């Protein structure tokens, strides 16, 4: 009876908390991702600032193509060596416009290099944004699993508390020893610690996710995402790796950075530059050596500069080589990641199958235990309710692991993580791919498949 009362109290507290939060609707994973994109800009603001910096450099490079207009004015008091001159002050003003004509591609190379830097920064922003979205997606599933796990730990703690209370009663009747009571109390404190630790973890997930979506979540999440029904598409790993390397934003950013260094190096030369100019000036002092206006062209040629041009080219060549080496390392890393994510996806789906089978057993075991309890054949429900909640939490974690792997595939391809929830993603990305030649070992039928309850072996009579 005490156990029944305690379970009733726990159920009342739990259900009361959910009713108190009905004003805040639950969100699905697509809505979570949309909210992070709308409100989580601060999380990837540094990458966005890099784009602004690169665009400013590109605008600065482009400005070299446009005319330059300058104004200068001078006022001075002087004492001339020609004593017969009566004036001792002068005011002079001049206006000059200069238009670059040709510099053997130096300005064009600088502009192109700055444009490549802009594209690299934009690709880096895609990677930074997708990393944050992937984090929010994982937090969403972890928080759902933590909600159910917290309930399981609460039920376990309540069960341990009842056993401790019962042990104290038995001690008073002389049917138990102080050692039995101490053992029961140790279990109470252990289960209490597990509950508190999961509660802290739950709060950590909640705080971070609410920070990313910029709004409050319900106090209790009661509608976990459903597990996948269909097995993932088997694809050729080498073909998939080639597509990932081609489309990944990190490799694209490195390619643009290499291109920018190469263009910068090509724009540094010891060649002349030609520009047209026109100026207009006037002085309050009457001197024959000054022109009222002038138009013409000037040629500038830095013939010798102490070797600074060669040093700059060597530095850019070294930076280009370093970025090229980083690009090759990234390609090899992405190839490994492509293989790993496909295998992890397959393993995650098998984990879903195992979790569904485990939950099916836990539910049937709980139902059987409830029947025995109603028939007064057992004194309590035992661990059936706890095991059922634990199995629910494992199914949610398995479901989250599978969808996070799918989202990881989308991120590797430079897509929004939400696109990973589409079952047809791999088929659309690898359209036209030939048949899969990888050897797939024969496995079990899997929970929920047609032959789940069939005997898959011959019975010898």
GROMACS .gro file of C-alpha atoms in nm:
model
  461
    1UNK     CA    1   0.000   0.000   0.000
    2UNK     CA    2   0.286   0.237   0.077
    3UNK     CA    3   0.435   0.165  -0.263
    4UNK     CA    4   0.100   0.234  -0.430
    5UNK     CA    5   0.064   0.562  -0.242
    6UNK     CA    6   0.418   0.667  -0.332
    7UNK     CA    7   0.371   0.582  -0.698
    8UNK     CA    8   0.043   0.773  -0.698
    9UNK     CA    9   0.215   1.079  -0.550
   10UNK     CA   10   0.494   1.060  -0.807
   11UNK     CA   11   0.242   1.030  -1.089
   12UNK     CA   12   0.047   1.329  -0.954
   13UNK     CA   13   0.360   1.544  -0.931
   14UNK     CA   14   0.473   1.438  -1.277
   15UNK     CA   15   0.136   1.490  -1.444
   16UNK     CA   16   0.081   1.815  -1.255
   17UNK     CA   17   0.407   1.953  -1.390
   18UNK     CA   18   0.306   1.870  -1.746
   19UNK     CA   19  -0.040   2.031  -1.709
   20UNK     CA   20   0.118   2.346  -1.568
   21UNK     CA   21   0.322   2.382  -1.887
   22UNK     CA   22   0.047   2.329  -2.142
   23UNK     CA   23   0.076   2.693  -2.246
   24UNK     CA   24   0.418   2.621  -2.403
   25UNK     CA   25   0.378   2.394  -2.708
   26UNK     CA   26   0.631   2.126  -2.785
   27UNK     CA   27   0.856   2.166  -3.087
   28UNK     CA   28   0.973   1.911  -3.340
   29UNK     CA   29   1.327   1.885  -3.466
   30UNK     CA   30   1.261   2.087  -3.785
   31UNK     CA   31   1.119   2.373  -3.579
   32UNK     CA   32   1.420   2.358  -3.346
   33UNK     CA   33   1.658   2.395  -3.641
   34UNK     CA   34   1.456   2.685  -3.785
   35UNK     CA   35   1.460   2.865  -3.450
   36UNK     CA   36   1.836   2.823  -3.417
   37UNK     CA   37   1.886   2.965  -3.767
   38UNK     CA   38   1.667   3.262  -3.673
   39UNK     CA   39   1.799   3.331  -3.323
   40UNK     CA   40   2.138   3.161  -3.289
   41UNK     CA   41   2.339   3.401  -3.505
   42UNK     CA   42   2.557   3.493  -3.210
   43UNK     CA   43   2.694   3.137  -3.208
   44UNK     CA   44   2.853   3.182  -3.551
   45UNK     CA   45   2.890   3.561  -3.555
   46UNK     CA   46   3.270   3.535  -3.581
   47UNK     CA   47   3.242   3.349  -3.911
   48UNK     CA   48   2.993   3.608  -4.036
   49UNK     CA   49   3.237   3.884  -3.940
   50UNK     CA   50   3.508   3.712  -4.149
   51UNK     CA   51   3.280   3.753  -4.451
   52UNK     CA   52   3.244   4.124  -4.384
   53UNK     CA   53   3.622   4.157  -4.351
   54UNK     CA   54   3.679   3.973  -4.679
   55UNK     CA   55   3.419   4.185  -4.859
   56UNK     CA   56   3.581   4.502  -4.728
   57UNK     CA   57   3.918   4.384  -4.865
   58UNK     CA   58   3.757   4.311  -5.201
   59UNK     CA   59   3.604   4.660  -5.211
   60UNK     CA   60   3.942   4.804  -5.119
   61UNK     CA   61   4.105   4.617  -5.408
   62UNK     CA   62   3.835   4.731  -5.651
   63UNK     CA   63   3.888   5.095  -5.552
   64UNK     CA   64   4.222   5.087  -5.735
   65UNK     CA   65   4.030   5.079  -6.065
   66UNK     CA   66   3.848   5.407  -6.004
   67UNK     CA   67   3.977   5.763  -6.039
   68UNK     CA   68   4.138   5.929  -5.742
   69UNK     CA   69   4.071   6.293  -5.667
   70UNK     CA   70   4.288   6.489  -5.429
   71UNK     CA   71   4.289   6.846  -5.307
   72UNK     CA   72   4.581   7.026  -5.151
   73UNK     CA   73   4.613   7.380  -5.017
   74UNK     CA   74   4.908   7.564  -4.868
   75UNK     CA   75   4.937   7.892  -4.685
   76UNK     CA   76   5.276   8.026  -4.581
   77UNK     CA   77   5.463   8.333  -4.461
   78UNK     CA   78   5.814   8.364  -4.601
   79UNK     CA   79   6.109   8.596  -4.641
   80UNK     CA   80   6.239   8.599  -4.998
   81UNK     CA   81   6.610   8.623  -5.081
   82UNK     CA   82   6.512   8.881  -5.337
   83UNK     CA   83   6.487   9.185  -5.115
   84UNK     CA   84   6.310   9.392  -5.376
   85UNK     CA   85   5.996   9.173  -5.357
   86UNK     CA   86   5.728   9.338  -5.149
   87UNK     CA   87   5.510   9.032  -5.079
   88UNK     CA   88   5.595   8.794  -4.791
   89UNK     CA   89   5.295   8.555  -4.787
   90UNK     CA   90   5.141   8.306  -5.025
   91UNK     CA   91   4.827   8.092  -5.053
   92UNK     CA   92   4.832   7.804  -5.302
   93UNK     CA   93   4.561   7.546  -5.388
   94UNK     CA   94   4.562   7.253  -5.627
   95UNK     CA   95   4.318   6.986  -5.746
   96UNK     CA   96   4.435   6.664  -5.914
   97UNK     CA   97   4.253   6.364  -6.060
   98UNK     CA   98   4.437   6.040  -6.142
   99UNK     CA   99   4.296   5.748  -6.341
  100UNK     CA  100   4.489   5.417  -6.345
  101UNK     CA  101   4.521   5.286  -6.702
  102UNK     CA  102   4.728   4.968  -6.697
  103UNK     CA  103   4.940   4.789  -6.440
  104UNK     CA  104   4.999   4.449  -6.607
  105UNK     CA  105   4.726   4.271  -6.410
  106UNK     CA  106   4.841   4.357  -6.059
  107UNK     CA  107   4.511   4.521  -5.959
  108UNK     CA  108   4.305   4.250  -6.130
  109UNK     CA  109   4.493   3.978  -5.944
  110UNK     CA  110   4.434   4.155  -5.613
  111UNK     CA  111   4.061   4.183  -5.685
  112UNK     CA  112   4.033   3.818  -5.786
  113UNK     CA  113   4.225   3.709  -5.476
  114UNK     CA  114   3.994   3.913  -5.254
  115UNK     CA  115   3.693   3.757  -5.427
  116UNK     CA  116   3.828   3.410  -5.352
  117UNK     CA  117   3.873   3.512  -4.990
  118UNK     CA  118   3.507   3.617  -4.978
  119UNK     CA  119   3.393   3.280  -5.115
  120UNK     CA  120   3.618   3.100  -4.866
  121UNK     CA  121   3.468   3.299  -4.579
  122UNK     CA  122   3.116   3.219  -4.700
  123UNK     CA  123   3.198   2.847  -4.708
  124UNK     CA  124   3.345   2.873  -4.359
  125UNK     CA  125   3.023   3.035  -4.240
  126UNK     CA  126   2.824   2.741  -4.379
  127UNK     CA  127   3.042   2.501  -4.180
  128UNK     CA  128   3.015   2.707  -3.862
  129UNK     CA  129   2.637   2.739  -3.895
  130UNK     CA  130   2.588   2.370  -3.964
  131UNK     CA  131   2.801   2.275  -3.663
  132UNK     CA  132   2.575   2.481  -3.436
  133UNK     CA  133   2.260   2.340  -3.596
  134UNK     CA  134   2.394   1.987  -3.553
  135UNK     CA  135   2.464   2.061  -3.187
  136UNK     CA  136   2.109   2.188  -3.135
  137UNK     CA  137   1.965   1.883  -3.306
  138UNK     CA  138   2.166   1.648  -3.085
  139UNK     CA  139   2.059   1.845  -2.775
  140UNK     CA  140   1.695   1.809  -2.879
  141UNK     CA  141   1.716   1.428  -2.883
  142UNK     CA  142   1.933   1.413  -2.570
  143UNK     CA  143   1.685   1.627  -2.379
  144UNK     CA  144   1.395   1.403  -2.480
  145UNK     CA  145   1.589   1.092  -2.372
  146UNK     CA  146   1.692   1.262  -2.048
  147UNK     CA  147   1.329   1.337  -1.966
  148UNK     CA  148   1.240   0.966  -1.978
  149UNK     CA  149   1.563   0.861  -1.808
  150UNK     CA  150   1.490   1.106  -1.529
  151UNK     CA  151   1.154   0.941  -1.479
  152UNK     CA  152   1.321   0.599  -1.464
  153UNK     CA  153   1.570   0.720  -1.203
  154UNK     CA  154   1.286   0.876  -1.004
  155UNK     CA  155   1.095   0.546  -1.010
  156UNK     CA  156   1.410   0.358  -0.910
  157UNK     CA  157   1.472   0.594  -0.620
  158UNK     CA  158   1.110   0.562  -0.504
  159UNK     CA  159   1.137   0.183  -0.513
  160UNK     CA  160   1.462   0.192  -0.314
  161UNK     CA  161   1.305   0.427  -0.060
  162UNK     CA  162   1.014   0.188  -0.007
  163UNK     CA  163   1.253  -0.104   0.042
  164UNK     CA  164   1.450   0.098   0.297
  165UNK     CA  165   1.129   0.188   0.482
  166UNK     CA  166   1.028  -0.177   0.478
  167UNK     CA  167   1.370  -0.283   0.609
  168UNK     CA  168   1.333  -0.044   0.904
  169UNK     CA  169   0.993  -0.196   0.982
  170UNK     CA  170   1.141  -0.546   0.968
  171UNK     CA  171   1.423  -0.435   1.197
  172UNK     CA  172   1.167  -0.322   1.453
  173UNK     CA  173   1.001  -0.663   1.434
  174UNK     CA  174   1.332  -0.841   1.469
  175UNK     CA  175   1.315  -0.986   1.118
  176UNK     CA  176   1.608  -0.787   0.976
  177UNK     CA  177   1.951  -0.678   1.091
  178UNK     CA  178   2.103  -0.330   1.101
  179UNK     CA  179   2.320  -0.444   0.810
  180UNK     CA  180   2.009  -0.495   0.596
  181UNK     CA  181   1.889  -0.146   0.683
  182UNK     CA  182   2.231   0.005   0.605
  183UNK     CA  183   2.238  -0.176   0.270
  184UNK     CA  184   1.891  -0.047   0.183
  185UNK     CA  185   1.991   0.309   0.282
  186UNK     CA  186   2.304   0.288   0.066
  187UNK     CA  187   2.084   0.196  -0.228
  188UNK     CA  188   1.853   0.490  -0.150
  189UNK     CA  189   2.143   0.736  -0.158
  190UNK     CA  190   2.293   0.579  -0.470
  191UNK     CA  191   1.963   0.608  -0.660
  192UNK     CA  192   1.918   0.960  -0.526
  193UNK     CA  193   2.260   1.054  -0.665
  194UNK     CA  194   2.174   0.903  -1.004
  195UNK     CA  195   1.853   1.102  -1.009
  196UNK     CA  196   2.026   1.429  -0.911
  197UNK     CA  197   2.303   1.376  -1.167
  198UNK     CA  198   2.054   1.316  -1.448
  199UNK     CA  199   1.853   1.617  -1.334
  200UNK     CA  200   2.163   1.836  -1.358
  201UNK     CA  201   2.241   1.693  -1.701
  202UNK     CA  202   1.882   1.760  -1.806
  203UNK     CA  203   1.908   2.122  -1.693
  204UNK     CA  204   2.237   2.164  -1.882
  205UNK     CA  205   2.080   2.038  -2.204
  206UNK     CA  206   1.776   2.258  -2.152
  207UNK     CA  207   1.972   2.576  -2.080
  208UNK     CA  208   2.191   2.538  -2.387
  209UNK     CA  209   1.900   2.454  -2.618
  210UNK     CA  210   1.687   2.742  -2.489
  211UNK     CA  211   1.987   2.967  -2.541
  212UNK     CA  212   2.013   2.859  -2.905
  213UNK     CA  213   1.641   2.890  -2.987
  214UNK     CA  214   1.589   3.205  -2.774
  215UNK     CA  215   1.269   3.082  -2.612
  216UNK     CA  216   1.153   2.864  -2.325
  217UNK     CA  217   1.081   2.495  -2.356
  218UNK     CA  218   0.803   2.305  -2.176
  219UNK     CA  219   0.902   2.191  -1.830
  220UNK     CA  220   0.849   1.832  -1.940
  221UNK     CA  221   0.874   1.692  -2.292
  222UNK     CA  222   0.618   1.418  -2.342
  223UNK     CA  223   0.616   1.366  -2.721
  224UNK     CA  224   0.948   1.210  -2.819
  225UNK     CA  225   1.035   1.172  -3.191
  226UNK     CA  226   0.932   0.846  -3.352
  227UNK     CA  227   1.202   0.597  -3.457
  228UNK     CA  228   1.271   0.535  -3.827
  229UNK     CA  229   1.080   0.256  -3.997
  230UNK     CA  230   1.296   0.191  -4.305
  231UNK     CA  231   1.657   0.082  -4.316
  232UNK     CA  232   1.905   0.333  -4.462
  233UNK     CA  233   2.000   0.307  -4.827
  234UNK     CA  234   2.311   0.099  -4.896
  235UNK     CA  235   2.547   0.306  -5.111
  236UNK     CA  236   2.892   0.265  -5.259
  237UNK     CA  237   3.131   0.414  -5.007
  238UNK     CA  238   3.392   0.527  -5.260
  239UNK     CA  239   3.129   0.705  -5.468
  240UNK     CA  240   2.989   0.871  -5.159
  241UNK     CA  241   3.336   0.980  -5.044
  242UNK     CA  242   3.405   1.143  -5.382
  243UNK     CA  243   3.079   1.338  -5.362
  244UNK     CA  244   3.156   1.450  -5.006
  245UNK     CA  245   3.506   1.569  -5.097
  246UNK     CA  246   3.363   1.760  -5.392
  247UNK     CA  247   3.076   1.925  -5.204
  248UNK     CA  248   3.210   1.970  -4.852
  249UNK     CA  249   3.228   2.341  -4.758
  250UNK     CA  250   3.555   2.301  -4.568
  251UNK     CA  251   3.737   2.167  -4.871
  252UNK     CA  252   3.571   2.433  -5.085
  253UNK     CA  253   3.696   2.702  -4.845
  254UNK     CA  254   4.051   2.565  -4.856
  255UNK     CA  255   4.043   2.551  -5.237
  256UNK     CA  256   3.941   2.917  -5.248
  257UNK     CA  257   4.213   3.008  -4.999
  258UNK     CA  258   4.475   2.832  -5.213
  259UNK     CA  259   4.339   3.013  -5.518
  260UNK     CA  260   4.357   3.347  -5.338
  261UNK     CA  261   4.723   3.297  -5.243
  262UNK     CA  262   4.809   3.197  -5.599
  263UNK     CA  263   4.637   3.507  -5.739
  264UNK     CA  264   4.806   3.732  -5.485
  265UNK     CA  265   5.144   3.587  -5.575
  266UNK     CA  266   5.074   3.640  -5.944
  267UNK     CA  267   4.986   4.004  -5.883
  268UNK     CA  268   5.318   4.089  -5.721
  269UNK     CA  269   5.568   4.187  -5.986
  270UNK     CA  270   5.838   4.442  -6.068
  271UNK     CA  271   5.648   4.575  -6.371
  272UNK     CA  272   5.552   4.938  -6.438
  273UNK     CA  273   5.212   5.098  -6.400
  274UNK     CA  274   5.059   5.364  -6.624
  275UNK     CA  275   4.809   5.628  -6.518
  276UNK     CA  276   4.655   5.946  -6.659
  277UNK     CA  277   4.633   6.262  -6.457
  278UNK     CA  278   4.500   6.614  -6.473
  279UNK     CA  279   4.554   6.893  -6.222
  280UNK     CA  280   4.445   7.249  -6.169
  281UNK     CA  281   4.615   7.494  -5.936
  282UNK     CA  282   4.631   7.860  -5.846
  283UNK     CA  283   4.863   8.068  -5.631
  284UNK     CA  284   4.831   8.416  -5.489
  285UNK     CA  285   5.199   8.463  -5.574
  286UNK     CA  286   5.292   8.549  -5.928
  287UNK     CA  287   5.555   8.293  -6.033
  288UNK     CA  288   5.639   8.177  -6.383
  289UNK     CA  289   5.731   7.821  -6.280
  290UNK     CA  290   5.379   7.721  -6.177
  291UNK     CA  291   5.110   7.598  -6.417
  292UNK     CA  292   4.747   7.690  -6.391
  293UNK     CA  293   4.653   7.344  -6.521
  294UNK     CA  294   4.813   7.031  -6.668
  295UNK     CA  295   4.702   6.700  -6.824
  296UNK     CA  296   4.910   6.401  -6.918
  297UNK     CA  297   5.022   6.049  -6.831
  298UNK     CA  298   5.288   5.916  -6.601
  299UNK     CA  299   5.475   5.586  -6.593
  300UNK     CA  300   5.596   5.444  -6.262
  301UNK     CA  301   5.848   5.160  -6.259
  302UNK     CA  302   6.009   5.040  -5.934
  303UNK     CA  303   6.330   4.909  -6.090
  304UNK     CA  304   6.503   4.808  -5.768
  305UNK     CA  305   6.346   4.778  -5.425
  306UNK     CA  306   6.598   4.579  -5.225
  307UNK     CA  307   6.439   4.238  -5.296
  308UNK     CA  308   6.109   4.302  -5.116
  309UNK     CA  309   5.907   4.185  -5.418
  310UNK     CA  310   6.082   3.850  -5.426
  311UNK     CA  311   6.041   3.808  -5.052
  312UNK     CA  312   5.667   3.873  -5.073
  313UNK     CA  313   5.630   3.622  -5.358
  314UNK     CA  314   5.823   3.359  -5.163
  315UNK     CA  315   5.608   3.416  -4.856
  316UNK     CA  316   5.286   3.377  -5.057
  317UNK     CA  317   5.424   3.067  -5.228
  318UNK     CA  318   5.497   2.913  -4.888
  319UNK     CA  319   5.148   3.000  -4.763
  320UNK     CA  320   4.997   2.848  -5.077
  321UNK     CA  321   5.197   2.529  -5.020
  322UNK     CA  322   5.083   2.512  -4.659
  323UNK     CA  323   4.718   2.554  -4.756
  324UNK     CA  324   4.760   2.294  -5.029
  325UNK     CA  325   4.896   2.049  -4.772
  326UNK     CA  326   4.602   2.125  -4.542
  327UNK     CA  327   4.366   2.064  -4.834
  328UNK     CA  328   4.516   1.722  -4.901
  329UNK     CA  329   4.492   1.630  -4.532
  330UNK     CA  330   4.129   1.746  -4.525
  331UNK     CA  331   4.045   1.535  -4.833
  332UNK     CA  332   4.189   1.223  -4.676
  333UNK     CA  333   4.013   1.301  -4.349
  334UNK     CA  334   3.680   1.347  -4.529
  335UNK     CA  335   3.726   1.014  -4.704
  336UNK     CA  336   3.763   0.843  -4.367
  337UNK     CA  337   3.470   1.037  -4.225
  338UNK     CA  338   3.255   0.940  -4.523
  339UNK     CA  339   3.325   0.573  -4.464
  340UNK     CA  340   3.272   0.610  -4.090
  341UNK     CA  341   2.943   0.800  -4.112
  342UNK     CA  342   2.790   0.536  -4.341
  343UNK     CA  343   2.896   0.259  -4.103
  344UNK     CA  344   2.778   0.460  -3.802
  345UNK     CA  345   2.445   0.516  -3.973
  346UNK     CA  346   2.402   0.143  -4.027
  347UNK     CA  347   2.502   0.071  -3.667
  348UNK     CA  348   2.263   0.340  -3.542
  349UNK     CA  349   1.974   0.179  -3.727
  350UNK     CA  350   2.062  -0.158  -3.577
  351UNK     CA  351   2.064   0.012  -3.237
  352UNK     CA  352   1.710   0.135  -3.311
  353UNK     CA  353   1.603  -0.222  -3.391
  354UNK     CA  354   1.757  -0.349  -3.068
  355UNK     CA  355   1.598  -0.068  -2.867
  356UNK     CA  356   1.255  -0.134  -3.017
  357UNK     CA  357   1.284  -0.503  -2.935
  358UNK     CA  358   1.397  -0.415  -2.582
  359UNK     CA  359   1.104  -0.180  -2.532
  360UNK     CA  360   0.865  -0.442  -2.665
  361UNK     CA  361   0.993  -0.688  -2.407
  362UNK     CA  362   0.983  -0.428  -2.128
  363UNK     CA  363   0.623  -0.334  -2.210
  364UNK     CA  364   0.510  -0.697  -2.218
  365UNK     CA  365   0.698  -0.768  -1.896
  366UNK     CA  366   0.532  -0.469  -1.728
  367UNK     CA  367   0.190  -0.581  -1.850
  368UNK     CA  368   0.253  -0.932  -1.718
  369UNK     CA  369   0.371  -0.795  -1.384
  370UNK     CA  370   0.060  -0.576  -1.357
  371UNK     CA  371  -0.160  -0.879  -1.420
  372UNK     CA  372   0.018  -1.077  -1.146
  373UNK     CA  373  -0.012  -0.781  -0.912
  374UNK     CA  374  -0.385  -0.746  -0.978
  375UNK     CA  375  -0.422  -1.116  -0.899
  376UNK     CA  376  -0.224  -1.059  -0.576
  377UNK     CA  377   0.031  -1.314  -0.688
  378UNK     CA  378   0.316  -1.061  -0.637
  379UNK     CA  379   0.350  -0.791  -0.374
  380UNK     CA  380   0.477  -0.516  -0.606
  381UNK     CA  381   0.567  -0.438  -0.965
  382UNK     CA  382   0.936  -0.495  -0.901
  383UNK     CA  383   1.165  -0.338  -1.159
  384UNK     CA  384   0.916  -0.376  -1.445
  385UNK     CA  385   0.814  -0.009  -1.445
  386UNK     CA  386   1.175   0.108  -1.410
  387UNK     CA  387   1.292  -0.120  -1.691
  388UNK     CA  388   1.011   0.004  -1.912
  389UNK     CA  389   1.111   0.368  -1.865
  390UNK     CA  390   1.478   0.282  -1.919
  391UNK     CA  391   1.387   0.102  -2.243
  392UNK     CA  392   1.188   0.407  -2.358
  393UNK     CA  393   1.490   0.629  -2.292
  394UNK     CA  394   1.718   0.395  -2.486
  395UNK     CA  395   1.482   0.397  -2.786
  396UNK     CA  396   1.482   0.778  -2.786
  397UNK     CA  397   1.862   0.784  -2.765
  398UNK     CA  398   1.887   0.529  -3.047
  399UNK     CA  399   1.645   0.733  -3.257
  400UNK     CA  400   1.843   1.050  -3.189
  401UNK     CA  401   2.172   0.878  -3.273
  402UNK     CA  402   2.031   0.762  -3.606
  403UNK     CA  403   1.892   1.101  -3.707
  404UNK     CA  404   2.206   1.281  -3.593
  405UNK     CA  405   2.410   1.051  -3.817
  406UNK     CA  406   2.174   1.135  -4.103
  407UNK     CA  407   2.220   1.505  -4.027
  408UNK     CA  408   2.597   1.452  -4.013
  409UNK     CA  409   2.579   1.314  -4.367
  410UNK     CA  410   2.396   1.629  -4.477
  411UNK     CA  411   2.657   1.848  -4.306
  412UNK     CA  412   2.943   1.663  -4.478
  413UNK     CA  413   2.769   1.741  -4.807
  414UNK     CA  414   2.738   2.110  -4.719
  415UNK     CA  415   2.362   2.088  -4.666
  416UNK     CA  416   2.141   2.201  -4.383
  417UNK     CA  417   2.121   1.932  -4.111
  418UNK     CA  418   1.741   1.931  -4.146
  419UNK     CA  419   1.784   1.786  -4.496
  420UNK     CA  420   1.937   1.479  -4.336
  421UNK     CA  421   1.592   1.386  -4.204
  422UNK     CA  422   1.481   1.320  -4.560
  423UNK     CA  423   1.504   0.947  -4.632
  424UNK     CA  424   1.573   1.018  -4.999
  425UNK     CA  425   1.880   1.234  -4.938
  426UNK     CA  426   2.142   0.975  -5.031
  427UNK     CA  427   1.944   0.862  -5.336
  428UNK     CA  428   1.918   1.221  -5.463
  429UNK     CA  429   2.284   1.300  -5.396
  430UNK     CA  430   2.414   0.980  -5.557
  431UNK     CA  431   2.168   0.975  -5.846
  432UNK     CA  432   2.303   0.767  -6.133
  433UNK     CA  433   2.533   0.563  -5.914
  434UNK     CA  434   2.590   0.203  -6.019
  435UNK     CA  435   2.495  -0.102  -5.815
  436UNK     CA  436   2.657  -0.151  -5.478
  437UNK     CA  437   2.933  -0.411  -5.490
  438UNK     CA  438   3.023  -0.410  -5.120
  439UNK     CA  439   2.981  -0.744  -4.947
  440UNK     CA  440   2.700  -0.729  -4.693
  441UNK     CA  441   2.700  -1.023  -4.450
  442UNK     CA  442   2.371  -1.195  -4.380
  443UNK     CA  443   2.216  -1.073  -4.057
  444UNK     CA  444   1.907  -1.113  -3.846
  445UNK     CA  445   1.562  -1.021  -3.967
  446UNK     CA  446   1.529  -0.723  -3.738
  447UNK     CA  447   1.252  -0.621  -3.501
  448UNK     CA  448   0.928  -0.527  -3.676
  449UNK     CA  449   1.006  -0.698  -4.006
  450UNK     CA  450   0.776  -0.946  -4.179
  451UNK     CA  451   0.963  -1.256  -4.067
  452UNK     CA  452   0.997  -1.146  -3.704
  453UNK     CA  453   0.771  -1.423  -3.574
  454UNK     CA  454   0.857  -1.685  -3.836
  455UNK     CA  455   1.088  -1.978  -3.784
  456UNK     CA  456   1.378  -1.923  -4.022
  457UNK     CA  457   1.524  -2.270  -4.002
  458UNK     CA  458   1.416  -2.614  -4.107
  459UNK     CA  459   1.265  -2.828  -3.835
  460UNK     CA  460   1.390  -3.187  -3.849
  461UNK     CA  461   1.122  -3.429  -3.745
   0.00000   0.00000   0.00000
